[in-house]
Coordinates of C-alpha atoms in Angstrom, one line a residue:
M1 CA 6.7 -18.5 3.2
S2 CA 3.9 -16.3 4.6
A3 CA 0.7 -15.6 2.8
R4 CA 1.6 -11.8 2.6
S5 CA 5.0 -12.8 0.9
W6 CA 3.0 -14.9 -1.7
L7 CA 0.7 -12.2 -2.4
L8 CA 3.4 -9.6 -2.8
I9 CA 5.1 -11.9 -5.4
I10 CA 1.8 -12.3 -7.2
L11 CA 1.1 -8.6 -7.1
S12 CA 4.7 -7.7 -8.2
F13 CA 4.5 -9.9 -11.3
S14 CA 1.0 -8.6 -12.0
I15 CA 2.4 -5.0 -11.9
L16 CA 5.4 -5.8 -14.1
F17 CA 3.6 -7.8 -16.7
G18 CA 0.0 -6.7 -16.5
A19 CA -1.1 -10.3 -16.0
G20 CA -3.1 -11.9 -13.3
C21 CA -5.9 -14.1 -12.5
G22 CA -8.0 -15.2 -9.6
N23 CA -11.4 -14.9 -8.1
L24 CA -12.6 -11.6 -6.7
N25 CA -12.3 -11.9 -2.9
S26 CA -12.5 -8.5 -1.2
S27 CA -14.7 -5.6 -2.1
G28 CA -18.2 -4.3 -2.0
I29 CA -20.9 -3.8 -4.6
I30 CA -22.6 -0.6 -5.6
S31 CA -26.2 -0.9 -6.9
G32 CA -26.3 -0.3 -10.6
G33 CA -29.4 1.9 -10.5
G34 CA -32.4 1.9 -12.7
G35 CA -31.2 3.9 -15.6
Q36 CA -33.6 6.9 -15.4
S37 CA -33.5 7.6 -11.8
D38 CA -31.6 10.7 -10.6
E39 CA -31.3 9.5 -7.0
A40 CA -27.8 8.9 -5.7
V41 CA -26.7 5.4 -5.8
E42 CA -25.8 4.1 -2.4
E43 CA -22.2 3.0 -2.0
Q44 CA -22.0 -0.1 0.1
P45 CA -19.3 -0.4 2.8
Q46 CA -17.0 -3.3 2.5
D47 CA -14.6 -5.4 4.5
S48 CA -10.9 -5.2 3.4
G49 CA -10.1 -8.8 4.4
K50 CA -8.8 -10.7 1.4
D51 CA -10.9 -13.8 2.2
K52 CA -14.2 -12.1 2.1
E53 CA -16.4 -13.0 -0.9
I54 CA -18.3 -10.4 -2.8
K55 CA -22.1 -10.5 -2.5
E56 CA -23.9 -9.7 -5.7
E57 CA -26.8 -7.3 -5.3
T58 CA -27.7 -6.6 -8.9
S59 CA -28.1 -8.5 -12.1
L60 CA -28.6 -7.6 -15.7
P61 CA -32.3 -6.2 -16.0
Q62 CA -34.6 -7.8 -18.5
K63 CA -35.2 -4.6 -20.1
E64 CA -33.1 -1.4 -20.4
P65 CA -34.1 2.0 -21.6
S66 CA -32.6 3.0 -25.0
E67 CA -32.9 6.7 -24.3
E68 CA -30.3 8.7 -22.4
P69 CA -31.5 9.8 -18.9
P70 CA -31.9 13.6 -18.5
S71 CA -28.7 15.3 -17.2
P72 CA -28.8 17.1 -13.8
K73 CA -29.6 20.7 -13.8
G74 CA -26.6 22.9 -14.3
S75 CA -24.3 20.0 -15.3
F76 CA -21.9 19.9 -18.2
V77 CA -20.2 17.0 -20.1
L78 CA -16.9 16.3 -18.4
G79 CA -15.9 13.8 -21.1
E80 CA -16.7 10.7 -23.1
Y81 CA -14.5 7.7 -22.7
Y82 CA -14.7 4.8 -25.2
S83 CA -13.5 1.2 -24.6
Q84 CA -10.6 -0.1 -26.7
D85 CA -13.0 -1.9 -29.0
S86 CA -15.5 1.0 -29.2
H87 CA -18.4 -1.2 -28.3
Y88 CA -18.9 0.7 -25.0
K89 CA -18.6 4.2 -23.8
F90 CA -18.9 6.2 -20.6
K91 CA -20.3 9.8 -20.6
V92 CA -19.6 11.8 -17.5
W93 CA -21.9 14.7 -16.5
A94 CA -20.5 16.9 -13.7
W95 CA -22.0 19.7 -11.7
Y96 CA -21.3 21.7 -8.5
D97 CA -23.4 20.8 -5.6
R98 CA -23.8 24.1 -3.7
S99 CA -25.4 22.7 -0.7
E100 CA -22.5 20.2 -0.1
K101 CA -19.9 22.5 -1.7
K102 CA -18.6 19.6 -3.8
L103 CA -18.2 18.7 -7.5
K104 CA -20.4 15.7 -8.3
A105 CA -20.7 13.5 -11.3
D106 CA -23.0 11.0 -13.0
F107 CA -21.4 8.1 -14.9
L108 CA -23.5 7.0 -17.9
F109 CA -22.8 3.7 -19.6
F110 CA -23.6 3.1 -23.2
D111 CA -23.6 -0.5 -24.6
F112 CA -23.9 -0.1 -28.3
K113 CA -24.2 -3.9 -28.9
K114 CA -27.3 -4.1 -26.7
D115 CA -28.7 -0.7 -27.2
V116 CA -28.4 -0.1 -23.4
I117 CA -27.9 3.3 -21.7
K118 CA -27.5 3.0 -17.9
R119 CA -26.4 5.3 -15.1
I120 CA -23.9 3.3 -13.1
T121 CA -23.2 5.7 -10.2
R122 CA -23.5 9.2 -8.8
T123 CA -20.6 10.2 -6.6
K124 CA -18.4 13.1 -5.5
L125 CA -15.7 13.7 -8.2
V126 CA -12.1 13.3 -7.3
E127 CA -11.0 16.5 -8.8
N128 CA -8.0 17.7 -11.0
R129 CA -7.1 14.2 -12.0
R130 CA -7.4 14.2 -15.7
T131 CA -3.9 13.2 -17.0
N132 CA -1.7 10.3 -17.0
R133 CA -4.2 7.5 -16.3
R134 CA -6.1 9.6 -13.7
D135 CA -9.1 10.2 -16.0
P136 CA -12.5 9.9 -14.4
V137 CA -12.9 6.8 -16.5
V138 CA -9.9 4.6 -17.2
W139 CA -10.5 1.5 -19.4
L140 CA -8.5 -1.4 -18.1
D141 CA -9.4 -3.5 -21.0
S142 CA -12.5 -3.8 -23.3
K143 CA -14.5 -5.4 -20.4
R144 CA -13.5 -3.4 -17.4
A145 CA -13.2 0.3 -16.4
L146 CA -12.2 2.2 -13.3
L147 CA -14.6 5.0 -12.5
N148 CA -13.6 8.0 -10.4
G149 CA -10.5 6.2 -9.1
F150 CA -12.1 3.6 -6.8
I151 CA -15.1 2.1 -8.5
L152 CA -14.4 -1.0 -10.7
F153 CA -17.0 -1.5 -13.4
K154 CA -17.5 -4.8 -15.3
V155 CA -19.4 -4.9 -18.5
E156 CA -20.6 -8.5 -17.7
G157 CA -23.7 -8.0 -15.6
Y158 CA -23.1 -4.2 -15.4
K159 CA -21.7 -4.6 -12.0
S160 CA -19.7 -2.0 -10.0
Y161 CA -17.5 -2.7 -7.1
D162 CA -16.3 -0.1 -4.5
L163 CA -12.6 -0.6 -4.1
K164 CA -12.5 1.5 -1.0
S165 CA -12.6 -0.3 2.2
E166 CA -14.2 1.0 5.4
E167 CA -10.9 2.5 6.5
I168 CA -10.7 4.8 3.5
S169 CA -13.4 7.5 4.0
E170 CA -12.3 9.7 1.1
V171 CA -10.1 9.2 -1.9
W172 CA -7.7 12.2 -2.6
D173 CA -5.6 10.7 -5.5
Y174 CA -5.3 7.6 -7.5
H175 CA -3.1 6.2 -10.3
V176 CA -3.4 3.2 -12.5
N177 CA -0.2 1.6 -13.6
S178 CA 0.7 1.3 -17.3
S179 CA -0.5 -2.3 -17.6
G180 CA -3.8 -1.6 -16.0
S181 CA -3.1 -4.4 -13.4
A182 CA -2.7 -2.3 -10.3
L183 CA -4.2 0.8 -8.7
A184 CA -2.6 3.1 -6.2
L185 CA -5.1 4.9 -3.8
L186 CA -4.2 7.8 -1.4
G187 CA -6.9 9.1 0.9
R188 CA -8.3 10.0 4.3
T189 CA -8.6 7.5 7.2
E190 CA -9.8 7.8 10.7
E191 CA -6.3 8.3 12.1
G192 CA -5.1 10.5 9.3
A193 CA -4.2 9.3 5.8
G194 CA -2.7 6.4 3.9
V195 CA -1.6 4.8 0.7
W196 CA -2.9 1.4 -0.6
L197 CA -2.0 -0.8 -3.6
I198 CA -4.8 -2.8 -5.1
D199 CA -4.4 -5.7 -7.5
L200 CA -7.2 -5.1 -10.1
D201 CA -7.4 -8.7 -11.0
T202 CA -7.7 -10.2 -7.4
L203 CA -8.8 -7.0 -5.7
Y204 CA -6.4 -7.8 -2.9
K205 CA -5.7 -4.5 -1.1
L206 CA -2.2 -3.9 0.4
P207 CA -1.6 -1.2 2.9
V208 CA 1.6 0.6 1.9
Y209 CA 1.9 3.6 4.2
S210 CA 0.0 5.5 6.8
Y211 CA 0.6 8.8 8.4
S212 CA -1.1 11.4 10.7
L213 CA -2.0 15.0 9.7
E214 CA -0.1 16.9 12.5
N215 CA 0.5 20.1 10.6
P216 CA -0.4 19.5 7.0
W217 CA 1.5 21.8 4.6
L218 CA -0.9 21.0 1.7
E219 CA -4.6 21.0 1.2
E220 CA -5.7 17.4 1.8
E221 CA -6.8 16.9 -1.8
S222 CA -3.4 18.1 -3.0
F223 CA -1.5 15.0 -2.0
R224 CA -0.2 13.0 -4.9
V225 CA 0.6 9.3 -5.7
A226 CA 2.2 8.3 -9.0
W227 CA 3.7 5.2 -10.6
G228 CA 7.3 5.6 -11.9
P229 CA 8.7 3.9 -15.0
D230 CA 10.7 1.6 -12.7
N231 CA 7.2 0.1 -11.6
N232 CA 7.7 1.6 -8.1
L233 CA 5.2 3.9 -6.3
Y234 CA 5.9 7.5 -5.3
F235 CA 3.8 9.6 -3.1
D236 CA 4.1 12.8 -0.9
V237 CA 3.0 12.8 2.7
D238 CA 2.9 14.9 5.8
F239 CA 6.1 13.6 7.5
H240 CA 5.5 14.8 11.1
G241 CA 4.8 18.3 9.9
R242 CA 7.2 18.5 7.0
P243 CA 6.7 17.5 3.4
A244 CA 8.4 14.5 2.1
I245 CA 8.2 12.1 -0.9
F246 CA 8.4 8.4 -0.3
R247 CA 9.1 5.5 -2.5
Y248 CA 7.5 2.0 -2.4
E249 CA 9.6 -0.6 -4.0
T250 CA 7.0 -3.2 -5.1
L251 CA 9.3 -6.1 -5.5
E252 CA 11.0 -5.7 -2.1
D253 CA 7.9 -4.6 -0.2
K254 CA 9.9 -1.7 1.1
V255 CA 9.1 2.0 1.9
D256 CA 11.9 4.5 2.1
L257 CA 12.4 8.3 2.1
Y258 CA 13.0 9.5 -1.4
L259 CA 13.1 13.4 -1.0
Y260 CA 12.8 15.5 2.1
D261 CA 11.1 18.9 2.2
A262 CA 9.6 18.3 -1.2
T263 CA 6.2 17.9 -2.7
L264 CA 5.3 15.6 -5.7
H265 CA 3.8 17.0 -8.9
A266 CA 4.0 14.3 -11.5
I267 CA 6.1 11.6 -13.1
D268 CA 6.6 11.5 -16.8
Q269 CA 6.6 7.9 -18.1
E270 CA 8.4 8.7 -21.4
S271 CA 11.2 10.8 -20.1
G272 CA 11.5 9.0 -16.8
K273 CA 11.5 12.3 -14.9
I274 CA 10.0 13.2 -11.5
F275 CA 8.7 16.7 -11.1
Y276 CA 8.6 18.2 -7.7
T277 CA 8.9 21.4 -5.6
E278 CA 11.6 21.8 -3.0
L279 CA 10.8 23.7 0.1
A280 CA 13.2 25.3 2.5
E281 CA 12.8 24.2 6.2
N282 CA 13.5 27.7 7.6
G283 CA 11.1 29.4 5.1
N284 CA 13.6 32.0 4.1
T285 CA 14.2 30.5 0.6
P286 CA 11.2 30.5 -1.8
P287 CA 10.0 27.1 -3.0
Q288 CA 11.9 25.9 -6.1
K289 CA 10.3 23.7 -8.9
K290 CA 12.8 21.0 -10.0
S291 CA 12.9 17.8 -11.9
M292 CA 15.3 14.9 -12.4
R293 CA 15.5 11.3 -13.9
I294 CA 13.8 8.8 -11.6
D295 CA 16.8 6.5 -11.9
E296 CA 19.2 9.2 -10.6
S297 CA 20.2 9.1 -7.0
P298 CA 19.0 12.4 -5.6
A299 CA 21.5 14.4 -3.6
K300 CA 21.2 13.5 0.0
S301 CA 20.0 16.2 2.3
E302 CA 21.1 16.4 5.9
P303 CA 17.9 15.0 7.2
Q304 CA 18.3 12.0 4.9
K305 CA 21.9 11.5 6.1
V306 CA 20.7 11.6 9.7
L307 CA 17.8 9.1 9.1
E308 CA 20.1 6.7 7.3
V309 CA 22.5 6.7 10.2
A310 CA 19.7 6.3 12.7
T311 CA 18.2 3.5 10.6
H312 CA 21.4 1.6 10.5
Y313 CA 21.9 1.9 14.2
M314 CA 18.3 0.6 15.0
E315 CA 18.6 -2.3 12.6
T316 CA 22.1 -3.2 13.9
T317 CA 20.6 -3.4 17.4
G318 CA 17.9 -5.7 16.2
R319 CA 15.1 -3.2 15.6
P320 CA 14.0 -3.2 11.9
V321 CA 12.7 0.1 10.7
G322 CA 9.6 0.4 8.6
Y323 CA 6.0 1.4 8.4
Q324 CA 4.5 -2.0 9.3
T325 CA 3.6 -4.0 12.4
N326 CA 6.4 -5.1 14.6
K327 CA 8.7 -2.4 13.1
V328 CA 10.1 0.9 14.4
V329 CA 9.3 4.3 13.0
L330 CA 11.8 7.2 13.0
S331 CA 11.1 10.9 12.8
I332 CA 13.5 13.8 13.0
E333 CA 12.5 15.8 16.1
R334 CA 15.1 18.5 15.8
L335 CA 18.1 19.2 13.5
F336 CA 20.8 21.6 14.5
E337 CA 24.1 22.4 12.8
N338 CA 26.1 19.6 14.5
K339 CA 23.4 17.7 16.6
A340 CA 20.2 15.9 15.6
L341 CA 17.4 14.4 17.7
V342 CA 15.5 11.4 16.1
A343 CA 12.4 10.1 17.8
F344 CA 11.7 6.5 17.6
G345 CA 8.8 4.2 18.6
P346 CA 6.6 1.3 17.5
W347 CA 4.7 1.7 14.2
A348 CA 1.2 3.1 14.7
S349 CA 2.0 4.1 18.4
E350 CA 3.7 6.9 20.3
Y351 CA 7.3 7.6 20.3
N352 CA 9.1 6.3 23.4
G353 CA 12.6 7.3 22.9
V354 CA 15.0 9.6 21.1
L355 CA 18.5 9.0 19.4
I356 CA 20.9 11.8 19.9
L357 CA 23.3 12.2 17.0
E358 CA 26.4 14.4 16.6
R359 CA 28.2 15.3 13.5
N360 CA 32.0 15.3 13.0
E361 CA 32.8 17.1 9.8
D362 CA 30.3 15.4 7.3
N363 CA 29.7 12.2 9.3
W364 CA 26.8 11.7 11.7
K365 CA 27.2 9.2 14.6
V366 CA 24.7 8.1 17.2
T367 CA 26.0 9.1 20.7
C368 CA 23.1 8.4 22.9
E369 CA 19.9 6.4 23.0
K370 CA 17.7 8.2 25.4
F371 CA 14.5 6.4 26.5
R372 CA 11.7 8.7 27.5
H373 CA 9.7 6.2 29.5
Y374 CA 6.6 8.4 29.6
F375 CA 4.2 5.8 30.7
N376 CA 1.3 7.5 32.5
I377 CA 3.3 10.6 33.3
G378 CA 0.0 12.7 32.9
R379 CA -1.2 11.3 36.3
F380 CA 1.7 12.8 38.1
W381 CA 1.6 16.5 37.1
E382 CA 1.4 17.5 40.7
A383 CA 4.6 15.7 41.3
V384 CA 6.3 17.2 38.3
D385 CA 5.4 20.7 39.7
V386 CA 6.8 19.8 43.1
L387 CA 10.1 18.7 41.4
A388 CA 10.3 21.9 39.3
A389 CA 9.7 24.0 42.3
R390 CA 12.1 22.3 44.7
E391 CA 15.0 21.8 42.1
G392 CA 14.5 24.8 40.0
Y393 CA 13.8 23.1 36.7
I394 CA 12.1 24.6 33.7
F395 CA 10.7 21.7 31.7
G396 CA 10.0 21.9 27.9
E397 CA 10.8 20.2 24.6
E398 CA 13.2 22.9 23.4
P399 CA 16.8 23.9 23.9
G400 CA 17.7 25.5 27.2
K401 CA 15.0 23.6 29.0
Y402 CA 14.9 20.2 30.7
V403 CA 12.9 17.1 29.7
I404 CA 11.5 14.5 32.1
G405 CA 10.9 10.8 31.9
C406 CA 9.0 8.3 34.1
P407 CA 10.7 4.9 34.2
Y408 CA 8.6 3.5 37.2
E409 CA 5.3 4.4 39.0
E410 CA 3.0 3.1 41.7
S411 CA -0.2 4.6 43.0
N412 CA 1.6 6.9 45.4
L413 CA 5.2 6.7 44.2
V414 CA 6.9 7.8 41.0
V415 CA 10.4 7.8 39.6
F416 CA 11.5 10.6 37.4
L417 CA 14.6 11.0 35.1
V418 CA 15.7 14.5 34.3
G419 CA 18.1 15.8 31.8
P420 CA 18.7 18.8 29.4
Y421 CA 16.9 18.8 26.2
G422 CA 19.1 17.0 23.6
S423 CA 21.4 15.5 26.2
P424 CA 21.6 12.3 28.3
W425 CA 19.8 12.0 31.6
E426 CA 21.6 13.6 34.6
M427 CA 19.5 12.9 37.6
Q428 CA 16.9 10.4 39.0
Y429 CA 14.4 11.3 41.6
T430 CA 12.0 9.2 43.6
L431 CA 8.8 11.0 44.9
E432 CA 6.3 9.7 47.3
K433 CA 2.9 11.0 48.2
N434 CA 1.7 11.3 51.9
N435 CA -0.8 13.4 53.8
E436 CA 1.2 16.5 53.0
G437 CA 1.4 15.8 49.3
W438 CA 4.4 14.8 47.1
Q439 CA 7.8 14.7 48.7
I440 CA 11.2 14.1 47.1
T441 CA 12.5 11.0 49.0
E442 CA 15.4 9.9 46.9
K443 CA 17.8 11.9 44.7
M444 CA 20.5 10.2 42.7
E445 CA 23.1 11.6 40.1
I446 CA 23.6 9.5 37.0
Q447 CA 27.2 9.5 36.3
G448 CA 29.3 7.8 33.6
E449 CA 29.8 7.9 29.9
I450 CA 27.1 6.5 27.6
I451 CA 28.1 3.2 26.0
L452 CA 25.9 1.9 23.2
P453 CA 24.8 -1.6 22.4
T454 CA 26.9 -1.4 19.2
S455 CA 30.1 -1.1 21.2
P456 CA 32.1 -4.4 21.4
D457 CA 32.6 -3.7 25.1
Y458 CA 28.8 -3.2 25.8
P459 CA 28.2 -4.6 29.4
G460 CA 24.5 -5.1 28.6
S461 CA 25.3 -8.3 26.8
T462 CA 26.1 -9.9 30.2
L463 CA 22.8 -8.8 31.7
Q464 CA 20.8 -10.1 28.7
K465 CA 22.4 -13.5 29.0
F466 CA 21.7 -13.5 32.7
F467 CA 18.0 -12.5 32.4
S468 CA 17.6 -14.9 29.6
A469 CA 19.1 -17.8 31.6
M470 CA 17.0 -16.9 34.6
R471 CA 13.8 -16.8 32.5
N472 CA 14.5 -20.3 31.2
K473 CA 15.5 -21.5 34.8
Q474 CA 19.0 -22.2 33.6
Y475 CA 20.4 -21.3 37.1
N476 CA 23.8 -22.9 36.7
L477 CA 24.5 -20.7 33.6
A478 CA 23.1 -17.5 35.4
E479 CA 25.3 -18.2 38.5
K480 CA 28.5 -18.0 36.4
L481 CA 27.6 -14.4 35.4
V482 CA 27.3 -12.9 38.9
I483 CA 29.7 -12.0 41.7
S484 CA 28.2 -12.6 45.2
P485 CA 29.7 -11.8 48.7
A486 CA 31.9 -14.4 50.2
G487 CA 29.9 -17.0 52.0
K488 CA 26.5 -16.0 50.4
E489 CA 25.2 -17.9 47.4
P490 CA 22.6 -16.0 45.3
E491 CA 19.1 -17.4 45.7
L492 CA 18.3 -17.4 42.0
N493 CA 15.4 -19.9 42.1
N494 CA 13.3 -17.3 44.0
W495 CA 13.1 -15.2 40.9
E496 CA 10.2 -15.5 38.4
I497 CA 11.0 -13.4 35.3
V498 CA 8.6 -13.4 32.3
D499 CA 10.3 -10.6 30.4
Y500 CA 12.9 -7.9 30.8
D501 CA 14.1 -4.7 29.2
L502 CA 17.4 -2.8 29.2
G503 CA 17.8 1.0 29.2
E504 CA 20.9 3.0 29.4
A505 CA 24.4 1.7 30.1
R506 CA 27.0 3.9 31.6
L507 CA 30.8 3.2 31.8
L508 CA 32.3 4.7 34.9
P509 CA 35.7 6.7 34.7
D510 CA 37.9 3.8 35.7
G511 CA 36.7 1.8 32.8
K512 CA 36.3 -1.4 34.8
R513 CA 32.9 -0.6 36.4
A514 CA 29.6 0.1 34.7
V515 CA 25.9 0.6 35.6
L516 CA 22.9 -0.5 33.6
Q517 CA 19.3 0.5 33.8
F518 CA 16.9 -2.4 33.6
W519 CA 13.3 -3.6 34.2
L520 CA 11.9 -6.9 35.1
F521 CA 8.3 -8.1 34.5
G522 CA 6.5 -10.7 36.4
E523 CA 3.6 -12.8 35.4
G524 CA -0.1 -12.4 36.3
E525 CA -1.7 -10.2 39.0
E526 CA 0.7 -11.4 41.6
G527 CA 3.7 -11.1 39.5
K528 CA 6.1 -8.3 40.5
D529 CA 7.8 -5.7 38.3
Y530 CA 11.1 -4.4 39.2
Y531 CA 13.1 -1.3 38.0
G532 CA 16.6 -0.3 39.0
W533 CA 20.3 0.1 38.1
C534 CA 22.6 -2.9 38.1
R535 CA 26.3 -2.8 38.8
V536 CA 28.7 -4.8 36.8
N537 CA 32.5 -5.2 37.2
K538 CA 35.1 -6.3 34.6
V539 CA 36.8 -9.5 35.8
E540 CA 39.5 -10.7 33.5
Q541 CA 38.0 -8.8 30.6
I542 CA 34.5 -10.3 31.2
W543 CA 31.7 -8.3 32.7
K544 CA 30.0 -9.8 35.7
I545 CA 27.1 -8.7 37.7
L546 CA 27.3 -7.6 41.4
W547 CA 24.6 -9.7 42.9
E548 CA 23.9 -7.3 45.8
S549 CA 22.8 -4.6 43.2
L550 CA 20.1 -7.0 41.9
E551 CA 18.8 -8.6 45.1
K552 CA 15.2 -7.5 45.8
V553 CA 15.7 -4.2 43.9
R554 CA 12.7 -2.2 43.0
F555 CA 14.6 1.1 42.6
V556 CA 18.2 2.0 43.5
K557 CA 18.2 3.9 46.8
D558 CA 22.0 4.7 46.9
D559 CA 24.4 6.6 44.7
I560 CA 25.4 4.5 41.6
S561 CA 28.7 6.3 41.1

């Protein structure tokens, strides 16, 4: 079992039962200050790695002032927060910093047992968080308190630990679970925003979800994160320009879409209700405030139905969906009445393909997997302009226009795929650059009906077995999968294959022939990369490869129909 899996199990039990133990192993320390100083306490950056030990920078002074430090000019008492045993108290002074246009706060600590008054930190206040365990001070137990959502204070030694890592530049929202064992943080990152779960006993920080701020529909500090009575985490995000509420299931380490076109307000622990605002995508319907029990299954919207079908398709074809490394992320690109386009790509990377779904009555079905193959298409805009002018295309990511893909390129050669927006590819062009500029040298119509990997008659299975056998130098097995011209044996041992990839598969009208798009990747600087279309024929209900369509192919020059 991986270290991450053990940590998730420990974290889940800690969340459920409020218990936990362990040495502190990832954080940074904030200086405790000198009690009477009004200078801002420096927040030390920290490494989020779980194996980093905390370096102590302060210790309990020999002598502490017994008088309260003067409050900042123009400040007011935001609140006083006593420990469970009433031996300690935090008093929070707040004021508006006009120069920085931010609400700031001083956190004063009172130790009634030792007659100590000490300013712990001065920081920008995370605003509007004064309900449901989002107070500026949340006592976790009689010896520990959470300050401003991200500073863990321990009475022993009067030490403070910054729970933010270097990747979290600003905290927008936070929420401590009911047992005081786990903290949820939501805030800004260099790439956009994210959600983290922190075990308050071990200080282990688990990244839950990250997202970019393409077209945020809320002010940044209006994003919310909240614990549900089911011990799961709920948060709203900018889901590629649309609002959505996601749920993180702590025991399963799983993130899923909970409500689409909705913003989160709060979750009431006693009634078990989630309060949210539902927005209309077209903007014609005013927002509606709604609530429902958290254990009820929300009525599925069309976007949720589409994403469920797309997720099932991706996972059936061996590509797990999720917001973690080595998983695929899905996003609805366009939703029509009876057609949907769902972009897909590696997590934390660009989308490199799109699924086309069509609806029959109330059922959605994937009808096409369209690889975009953008590669470095930006280097070939002159070639794109030549293609548009010669063939009369108008390119654009919208209905009525054409989209373009780039499956293969060299320094002075590029292959383009062209098809209507929301439909399969129709044409393939090869353009080469000479002294007169870019010229169209090959033009090929892509015919046939799309056949998906989920089909029991998918011809790509034969190509996968062949390339795997070639990569492992199992030439006898590979030879059984090809059809070669009479009297000519395929020279299989001349091939050096490190990896391969398959694209579209097209079934030709007679049902006995098909063509498949593929890439082969060589090794090292001298290793060759190949791209092309392979022909397969059905022989006694078994698909076999026509060897002549593979031999020394870089791209297909003739008509594949």
